[in-house]
PDB file of C-alpha atoms in Angstrom:
ATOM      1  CA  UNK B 110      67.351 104.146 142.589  1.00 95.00           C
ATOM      2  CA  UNK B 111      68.813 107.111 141.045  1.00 96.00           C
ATOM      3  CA  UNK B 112      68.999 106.852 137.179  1.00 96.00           C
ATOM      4  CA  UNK B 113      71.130 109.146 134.960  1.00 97.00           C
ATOM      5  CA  UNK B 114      70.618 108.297 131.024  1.00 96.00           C
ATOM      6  CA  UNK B 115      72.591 109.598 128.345  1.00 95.00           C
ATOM      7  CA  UNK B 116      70.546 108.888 124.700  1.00 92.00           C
ATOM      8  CA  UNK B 117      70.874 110.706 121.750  1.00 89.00           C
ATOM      9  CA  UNK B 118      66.879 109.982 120.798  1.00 89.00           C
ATOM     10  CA  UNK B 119      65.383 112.405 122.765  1.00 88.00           C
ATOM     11  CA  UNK B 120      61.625 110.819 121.949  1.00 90.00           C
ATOM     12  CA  UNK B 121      62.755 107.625 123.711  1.00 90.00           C
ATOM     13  CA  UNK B 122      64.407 109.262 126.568  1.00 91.00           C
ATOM     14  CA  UNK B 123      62.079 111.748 127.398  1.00 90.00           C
ATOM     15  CA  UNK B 124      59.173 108.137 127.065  1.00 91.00           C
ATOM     16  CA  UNK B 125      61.663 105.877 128.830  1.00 92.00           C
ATOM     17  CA  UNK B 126      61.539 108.667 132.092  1.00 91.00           C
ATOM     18  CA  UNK B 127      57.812 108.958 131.681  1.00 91.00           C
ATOM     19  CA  UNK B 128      57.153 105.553 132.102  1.00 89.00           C
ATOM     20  CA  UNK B 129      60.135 104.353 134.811  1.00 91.00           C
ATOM     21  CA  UNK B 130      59.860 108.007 137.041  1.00 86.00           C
ATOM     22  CA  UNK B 131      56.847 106.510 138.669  1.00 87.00           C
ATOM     23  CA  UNK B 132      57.512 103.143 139.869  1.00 92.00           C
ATOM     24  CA  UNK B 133      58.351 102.808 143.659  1.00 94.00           C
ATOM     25  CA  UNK B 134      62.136 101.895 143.190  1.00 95.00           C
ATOM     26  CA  UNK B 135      62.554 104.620 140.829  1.00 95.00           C
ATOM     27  CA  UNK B 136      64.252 107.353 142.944  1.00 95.00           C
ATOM     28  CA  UNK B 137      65.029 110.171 140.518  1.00 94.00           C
ATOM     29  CA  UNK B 138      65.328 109.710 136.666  1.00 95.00           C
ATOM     30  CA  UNK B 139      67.599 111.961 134.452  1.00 95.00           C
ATOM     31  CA  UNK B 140      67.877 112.019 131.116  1.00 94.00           C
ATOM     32  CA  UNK B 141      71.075 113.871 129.429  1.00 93.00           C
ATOM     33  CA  UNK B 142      71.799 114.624 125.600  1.00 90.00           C
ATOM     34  CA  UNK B 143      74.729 116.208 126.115  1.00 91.00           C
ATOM     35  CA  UNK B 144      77.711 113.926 126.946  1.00 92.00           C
ATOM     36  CA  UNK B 145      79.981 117.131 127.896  1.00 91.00           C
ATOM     37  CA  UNK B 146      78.265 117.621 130.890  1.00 94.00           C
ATOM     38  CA  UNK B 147      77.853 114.097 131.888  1.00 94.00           C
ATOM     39  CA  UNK B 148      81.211 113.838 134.249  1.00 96.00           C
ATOM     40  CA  UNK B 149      79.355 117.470 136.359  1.00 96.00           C
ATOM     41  CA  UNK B 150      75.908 115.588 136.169  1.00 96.00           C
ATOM     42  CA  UNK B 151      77.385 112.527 137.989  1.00 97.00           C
ATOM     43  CA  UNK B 152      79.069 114.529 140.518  1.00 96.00           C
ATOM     44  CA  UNK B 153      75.922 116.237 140.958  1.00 96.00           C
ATOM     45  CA  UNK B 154      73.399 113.715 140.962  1.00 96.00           C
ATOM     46  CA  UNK B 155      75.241 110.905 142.479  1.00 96.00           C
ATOM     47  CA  UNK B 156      73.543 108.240 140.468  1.00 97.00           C
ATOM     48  CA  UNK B 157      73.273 104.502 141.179  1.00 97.00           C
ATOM     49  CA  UNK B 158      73.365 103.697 137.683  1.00 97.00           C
ATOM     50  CA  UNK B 159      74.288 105.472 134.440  1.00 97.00           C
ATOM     51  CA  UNK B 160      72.336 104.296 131.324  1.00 96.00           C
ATOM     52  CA  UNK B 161      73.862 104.827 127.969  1.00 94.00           C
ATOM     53  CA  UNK B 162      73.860 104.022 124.394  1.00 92.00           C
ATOM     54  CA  UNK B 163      76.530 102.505 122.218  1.00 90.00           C
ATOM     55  CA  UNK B 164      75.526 105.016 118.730  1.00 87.00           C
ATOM     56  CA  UNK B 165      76.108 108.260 119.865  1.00 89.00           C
ATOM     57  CA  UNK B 166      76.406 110.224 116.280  1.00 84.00           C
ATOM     58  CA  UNK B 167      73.912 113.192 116.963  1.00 85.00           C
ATOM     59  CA  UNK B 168      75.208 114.445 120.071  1.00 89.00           C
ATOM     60  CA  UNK B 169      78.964 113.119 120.333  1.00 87.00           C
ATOM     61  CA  UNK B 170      82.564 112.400 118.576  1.00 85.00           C
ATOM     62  CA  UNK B 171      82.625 109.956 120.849  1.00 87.00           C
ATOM     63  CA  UNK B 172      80.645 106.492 120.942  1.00 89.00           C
ATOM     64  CA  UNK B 173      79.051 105.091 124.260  1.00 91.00           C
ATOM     65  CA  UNK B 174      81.956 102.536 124.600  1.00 92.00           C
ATOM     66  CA  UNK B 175      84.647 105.271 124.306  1.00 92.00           C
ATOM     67  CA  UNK B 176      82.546 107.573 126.481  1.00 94.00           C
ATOM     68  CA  UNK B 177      81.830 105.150 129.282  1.00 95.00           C
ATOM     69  CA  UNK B 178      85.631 104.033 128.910  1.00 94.00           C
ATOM     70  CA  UNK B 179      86.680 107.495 130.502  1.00 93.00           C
ATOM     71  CA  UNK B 180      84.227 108.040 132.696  1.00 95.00           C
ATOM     72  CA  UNK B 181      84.877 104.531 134.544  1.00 94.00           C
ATOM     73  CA  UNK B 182      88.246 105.670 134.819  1.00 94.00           C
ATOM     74  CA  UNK B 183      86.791 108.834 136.934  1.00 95.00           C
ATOM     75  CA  UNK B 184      84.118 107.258 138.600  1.00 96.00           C
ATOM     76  CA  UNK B 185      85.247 103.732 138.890  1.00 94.00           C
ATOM     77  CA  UNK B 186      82.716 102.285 141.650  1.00 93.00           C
ATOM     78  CA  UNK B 187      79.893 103.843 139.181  1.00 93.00           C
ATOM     79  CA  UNK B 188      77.536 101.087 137.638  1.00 96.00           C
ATOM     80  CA  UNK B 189      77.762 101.519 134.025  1.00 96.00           C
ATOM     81  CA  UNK B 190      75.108  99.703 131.926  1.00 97.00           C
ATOM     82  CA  UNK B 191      74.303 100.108 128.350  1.00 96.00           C
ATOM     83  CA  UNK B 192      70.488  99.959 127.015  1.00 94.00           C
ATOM     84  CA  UNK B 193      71.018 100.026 122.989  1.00 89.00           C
ATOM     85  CA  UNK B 194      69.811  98.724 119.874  1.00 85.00           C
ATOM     86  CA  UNK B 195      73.296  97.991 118.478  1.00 80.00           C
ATOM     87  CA  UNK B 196      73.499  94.161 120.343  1.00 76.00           C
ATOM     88  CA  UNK B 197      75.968  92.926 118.695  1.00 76.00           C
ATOM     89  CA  UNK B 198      79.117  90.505 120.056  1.00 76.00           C
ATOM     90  CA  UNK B 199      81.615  92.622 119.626  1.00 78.00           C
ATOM     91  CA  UNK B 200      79.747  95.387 121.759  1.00 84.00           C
ATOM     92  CA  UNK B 201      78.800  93.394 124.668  1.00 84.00           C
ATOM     93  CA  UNK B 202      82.640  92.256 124.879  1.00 82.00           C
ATOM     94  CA  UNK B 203      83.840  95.387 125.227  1.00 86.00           C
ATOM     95  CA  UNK B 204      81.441  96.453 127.495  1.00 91.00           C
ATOM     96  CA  UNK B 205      82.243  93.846 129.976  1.00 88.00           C
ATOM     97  CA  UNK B 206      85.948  94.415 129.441  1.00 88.00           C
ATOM     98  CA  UNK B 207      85.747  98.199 130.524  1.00 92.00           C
ATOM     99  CA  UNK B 208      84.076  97.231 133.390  1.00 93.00           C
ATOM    100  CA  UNK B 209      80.502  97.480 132.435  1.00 95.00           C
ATOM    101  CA  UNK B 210      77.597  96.218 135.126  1.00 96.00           C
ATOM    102  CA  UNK B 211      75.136  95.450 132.427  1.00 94.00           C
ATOM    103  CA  UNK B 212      74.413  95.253 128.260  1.00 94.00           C
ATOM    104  CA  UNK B 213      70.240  95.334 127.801  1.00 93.00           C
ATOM    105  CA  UNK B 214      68.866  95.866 124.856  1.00 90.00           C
ATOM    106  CA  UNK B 215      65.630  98.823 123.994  1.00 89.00           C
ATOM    107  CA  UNK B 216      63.017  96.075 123.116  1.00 86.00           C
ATOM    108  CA  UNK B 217      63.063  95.001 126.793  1.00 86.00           C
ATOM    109  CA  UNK B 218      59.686  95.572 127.423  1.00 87.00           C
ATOM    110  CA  UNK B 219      59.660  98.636 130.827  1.00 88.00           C
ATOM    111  CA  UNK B 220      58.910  95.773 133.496  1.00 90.00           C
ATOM    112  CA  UNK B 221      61.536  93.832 132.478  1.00 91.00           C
ATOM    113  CA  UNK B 222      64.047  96.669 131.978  1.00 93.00           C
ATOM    114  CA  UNK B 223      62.958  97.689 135.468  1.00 94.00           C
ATOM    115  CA  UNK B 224      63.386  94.581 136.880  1.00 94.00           C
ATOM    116  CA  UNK B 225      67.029  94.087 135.658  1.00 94.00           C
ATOM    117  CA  UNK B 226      68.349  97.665 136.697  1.00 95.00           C
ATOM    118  CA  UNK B 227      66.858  96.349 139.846  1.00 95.00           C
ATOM    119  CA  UNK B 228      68.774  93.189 140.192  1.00 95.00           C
ATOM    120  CA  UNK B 229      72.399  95.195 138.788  1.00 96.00           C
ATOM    121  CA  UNK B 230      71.755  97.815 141.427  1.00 95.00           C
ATOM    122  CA  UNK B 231      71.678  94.964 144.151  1.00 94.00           C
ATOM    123  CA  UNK B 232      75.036  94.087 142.205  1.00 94.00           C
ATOM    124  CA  UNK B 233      74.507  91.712 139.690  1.00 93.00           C
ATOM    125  CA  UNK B 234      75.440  91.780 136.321  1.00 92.00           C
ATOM    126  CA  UNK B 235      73.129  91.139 133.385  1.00 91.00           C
ATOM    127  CA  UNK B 236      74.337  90.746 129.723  1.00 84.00           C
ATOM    128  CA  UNK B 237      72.210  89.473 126.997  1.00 65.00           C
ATOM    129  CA  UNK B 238      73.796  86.896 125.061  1.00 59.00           C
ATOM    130  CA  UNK B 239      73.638  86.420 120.998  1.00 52.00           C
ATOM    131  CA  UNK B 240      74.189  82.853 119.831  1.00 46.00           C
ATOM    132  CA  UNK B 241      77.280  83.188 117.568  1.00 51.00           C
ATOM    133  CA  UNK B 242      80.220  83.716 119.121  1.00 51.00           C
ATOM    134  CA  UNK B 243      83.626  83.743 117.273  1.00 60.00           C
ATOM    135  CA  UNK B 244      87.162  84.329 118.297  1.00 66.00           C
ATOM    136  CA  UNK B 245      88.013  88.435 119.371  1.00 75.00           C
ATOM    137  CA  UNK B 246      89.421  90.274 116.330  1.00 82.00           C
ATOM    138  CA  UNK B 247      92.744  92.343 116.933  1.00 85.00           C
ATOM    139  CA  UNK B 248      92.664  96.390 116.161  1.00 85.00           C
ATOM    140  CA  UNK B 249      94.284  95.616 113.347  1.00 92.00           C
ATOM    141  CA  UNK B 250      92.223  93.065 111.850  1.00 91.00           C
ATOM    142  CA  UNK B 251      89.223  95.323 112.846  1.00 87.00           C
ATOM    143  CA  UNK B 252      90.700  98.368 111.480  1.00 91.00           C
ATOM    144  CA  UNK B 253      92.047  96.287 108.292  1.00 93.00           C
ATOM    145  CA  UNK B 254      88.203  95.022 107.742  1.00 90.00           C
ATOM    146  CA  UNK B 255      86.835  98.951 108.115  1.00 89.00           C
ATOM    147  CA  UNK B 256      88.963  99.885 105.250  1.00 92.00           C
ATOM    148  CA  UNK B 257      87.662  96.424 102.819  1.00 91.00           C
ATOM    149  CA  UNK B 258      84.499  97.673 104.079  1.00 89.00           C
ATOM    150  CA  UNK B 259      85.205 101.292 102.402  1.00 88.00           C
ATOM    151  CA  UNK B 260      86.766  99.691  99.246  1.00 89.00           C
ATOM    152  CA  UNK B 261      90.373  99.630  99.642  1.00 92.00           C
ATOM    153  CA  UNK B 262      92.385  97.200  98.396  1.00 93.00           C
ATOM    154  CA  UNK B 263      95.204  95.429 100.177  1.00 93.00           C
ATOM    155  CA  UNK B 264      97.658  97.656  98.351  1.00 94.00           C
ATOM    156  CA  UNK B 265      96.369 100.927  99.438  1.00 95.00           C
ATOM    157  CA  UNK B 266      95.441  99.246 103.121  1.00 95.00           C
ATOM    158  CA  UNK B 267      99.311  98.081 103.521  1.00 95.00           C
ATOM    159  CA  UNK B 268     100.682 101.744 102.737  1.00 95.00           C
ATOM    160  CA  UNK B 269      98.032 103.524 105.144  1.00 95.00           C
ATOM    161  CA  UNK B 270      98.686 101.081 108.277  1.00 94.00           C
ATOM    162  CA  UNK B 271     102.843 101.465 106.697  1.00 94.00           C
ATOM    163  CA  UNK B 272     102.716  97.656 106.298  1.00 94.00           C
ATOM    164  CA  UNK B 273     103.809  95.115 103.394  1.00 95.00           C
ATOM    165  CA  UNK B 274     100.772  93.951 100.968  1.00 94.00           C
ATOM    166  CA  UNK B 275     101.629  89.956 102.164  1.00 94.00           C
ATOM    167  CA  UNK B 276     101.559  91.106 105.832  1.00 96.00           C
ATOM    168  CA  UNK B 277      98.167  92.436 105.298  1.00 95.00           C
ATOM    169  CA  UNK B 278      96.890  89.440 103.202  1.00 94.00           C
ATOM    170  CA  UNK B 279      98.414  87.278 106.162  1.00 95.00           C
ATOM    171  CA  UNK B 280      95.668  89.841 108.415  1.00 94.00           C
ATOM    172  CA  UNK B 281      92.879  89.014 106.124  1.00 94.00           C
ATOM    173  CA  UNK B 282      93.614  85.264 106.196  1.00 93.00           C
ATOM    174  CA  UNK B 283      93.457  85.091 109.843  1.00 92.00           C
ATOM    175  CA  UNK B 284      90.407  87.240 109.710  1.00 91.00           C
ATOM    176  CA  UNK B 285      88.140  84.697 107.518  1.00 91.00           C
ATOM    177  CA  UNK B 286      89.544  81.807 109.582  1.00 88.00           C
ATOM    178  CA  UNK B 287      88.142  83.228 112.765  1.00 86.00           C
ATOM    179  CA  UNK B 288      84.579  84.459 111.070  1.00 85.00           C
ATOM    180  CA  UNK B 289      84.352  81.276 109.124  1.00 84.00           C
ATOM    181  CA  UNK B 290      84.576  83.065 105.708  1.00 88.00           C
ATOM    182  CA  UNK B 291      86.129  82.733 102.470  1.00 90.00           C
ATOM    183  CA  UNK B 292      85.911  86.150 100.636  1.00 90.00           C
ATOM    184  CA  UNK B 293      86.471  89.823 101.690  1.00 89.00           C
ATOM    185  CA  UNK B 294      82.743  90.310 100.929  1.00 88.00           C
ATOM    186  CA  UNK B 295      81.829  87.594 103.233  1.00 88.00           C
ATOM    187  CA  UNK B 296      84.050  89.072 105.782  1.00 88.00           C
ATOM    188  CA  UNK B 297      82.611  92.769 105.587  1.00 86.00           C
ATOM    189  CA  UNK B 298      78.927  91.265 105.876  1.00 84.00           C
ATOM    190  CA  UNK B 299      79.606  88.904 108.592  1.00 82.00           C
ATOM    191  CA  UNK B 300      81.617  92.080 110.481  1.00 81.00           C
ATOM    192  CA  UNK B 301      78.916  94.289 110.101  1.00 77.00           C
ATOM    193  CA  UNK B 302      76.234  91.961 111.359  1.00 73.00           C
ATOM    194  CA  UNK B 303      78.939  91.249 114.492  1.00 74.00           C
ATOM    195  CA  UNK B 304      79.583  94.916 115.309  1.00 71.00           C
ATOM    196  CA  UNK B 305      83.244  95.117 113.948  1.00 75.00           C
ATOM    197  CA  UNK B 306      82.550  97.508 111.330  1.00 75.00           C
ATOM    198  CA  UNK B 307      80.352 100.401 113.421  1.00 61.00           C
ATOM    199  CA  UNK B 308      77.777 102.358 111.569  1.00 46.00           C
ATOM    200  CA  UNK B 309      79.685 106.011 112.042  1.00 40.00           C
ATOM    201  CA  UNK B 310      82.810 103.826 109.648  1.00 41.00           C
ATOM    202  CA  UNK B 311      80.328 104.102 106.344  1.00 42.00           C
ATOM    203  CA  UNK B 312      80.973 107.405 105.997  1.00 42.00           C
ATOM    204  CA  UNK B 313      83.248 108.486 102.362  1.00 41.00           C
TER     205      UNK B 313
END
């Protein structure tokens, strides 16, 4: 197998190709901290599978879901699969909704993290699974719960999405039915634990 990882920890890059370069089905390993070059590196390296990470902050604008969004659209028959920390539902959905092969997470110990991009090179897909599982949010629920999360109140959130204050505590409503909450604190917790609210959005 060819490999091609993008990581913005270069310790546990540079340790992840230490330990996988030498195994037998291991092919070439490449590690890449520069997402700018990643669209040249695949054309380069032809790789079986790119590796990346959802939190990209150190080395990107752009997270791993937004990165491997446009890169799918230029390599579409490239197998995508994201090894991250950050396994949370609302990750994981989107991942298999761009097209995604895989979703592992970093504790996989290397034998078992070898053994899956094994079995998604032969073509089948592998996605951890949490336990809770709740109805999708909308962007506008998600982006409505970013801006609770920051300390806005419904006021100031209904003039910056240009909306009316009841059509934003209608939003709000429908977002504690569908995470089973009953305050705007609950909600920001439970979103944060999910993966609505990303770590780059606590940022003032």
């Amino acid at each position: 197998m060819n490999i091609l990882l993008i990581d913005d920890h270069a310790l546990f890059a540079k340790s992840l190709e230490i330990v996988l370069e030498d195994a037998p089905e291991i092919d070439r390993f490449t590690t890449l901290q520069n997402p700018s070059e990643a669209a040249p590196q695949i054309r380069l390296l032809h790789p079986d599978i790119l590796l990346l990470d959802i939190n990209l902050d150190t080395i990107s604008d752009e997270d791993g879901i937004a990165l491997a969004s446009r890169l799918k659209k230029e390599f579409p028959r490239l197998k995508l699969v994201f090894l991250t920390g950050y396994d949370l539902p609302v990750y994981r959905h989107a991942a298999e909704k761009l097209g995604a092969c895989g979703f592992l997470n970093k504790n996989l110990d290397p034998g078992k993290l070898l053994e899956s991009l094994i079995q998604i090179n032969r073509g089948i897909p592998l996605f951890s699974r949490a336990d809770e599982t709740i109805e999708e949010l909308t962007e506008t629920e998600a982006k409505i719960l970013q801006l609770l999360s920051e300390g806005y109140k419904r006021k100031a959130i209904a003039q910056m999405l240009s909306s009316s204050e009841r059509t934003i505590s209608n939003h709000i409503q429908h977002i504690f039915d569908k995470l089973d909450v009953s305050s705007s604190l609950e909600a920001v917790t439970k979103s944060i634990k999910l993966g609505y609210i990303r770590p780059s959005y606590h940022k003032k």
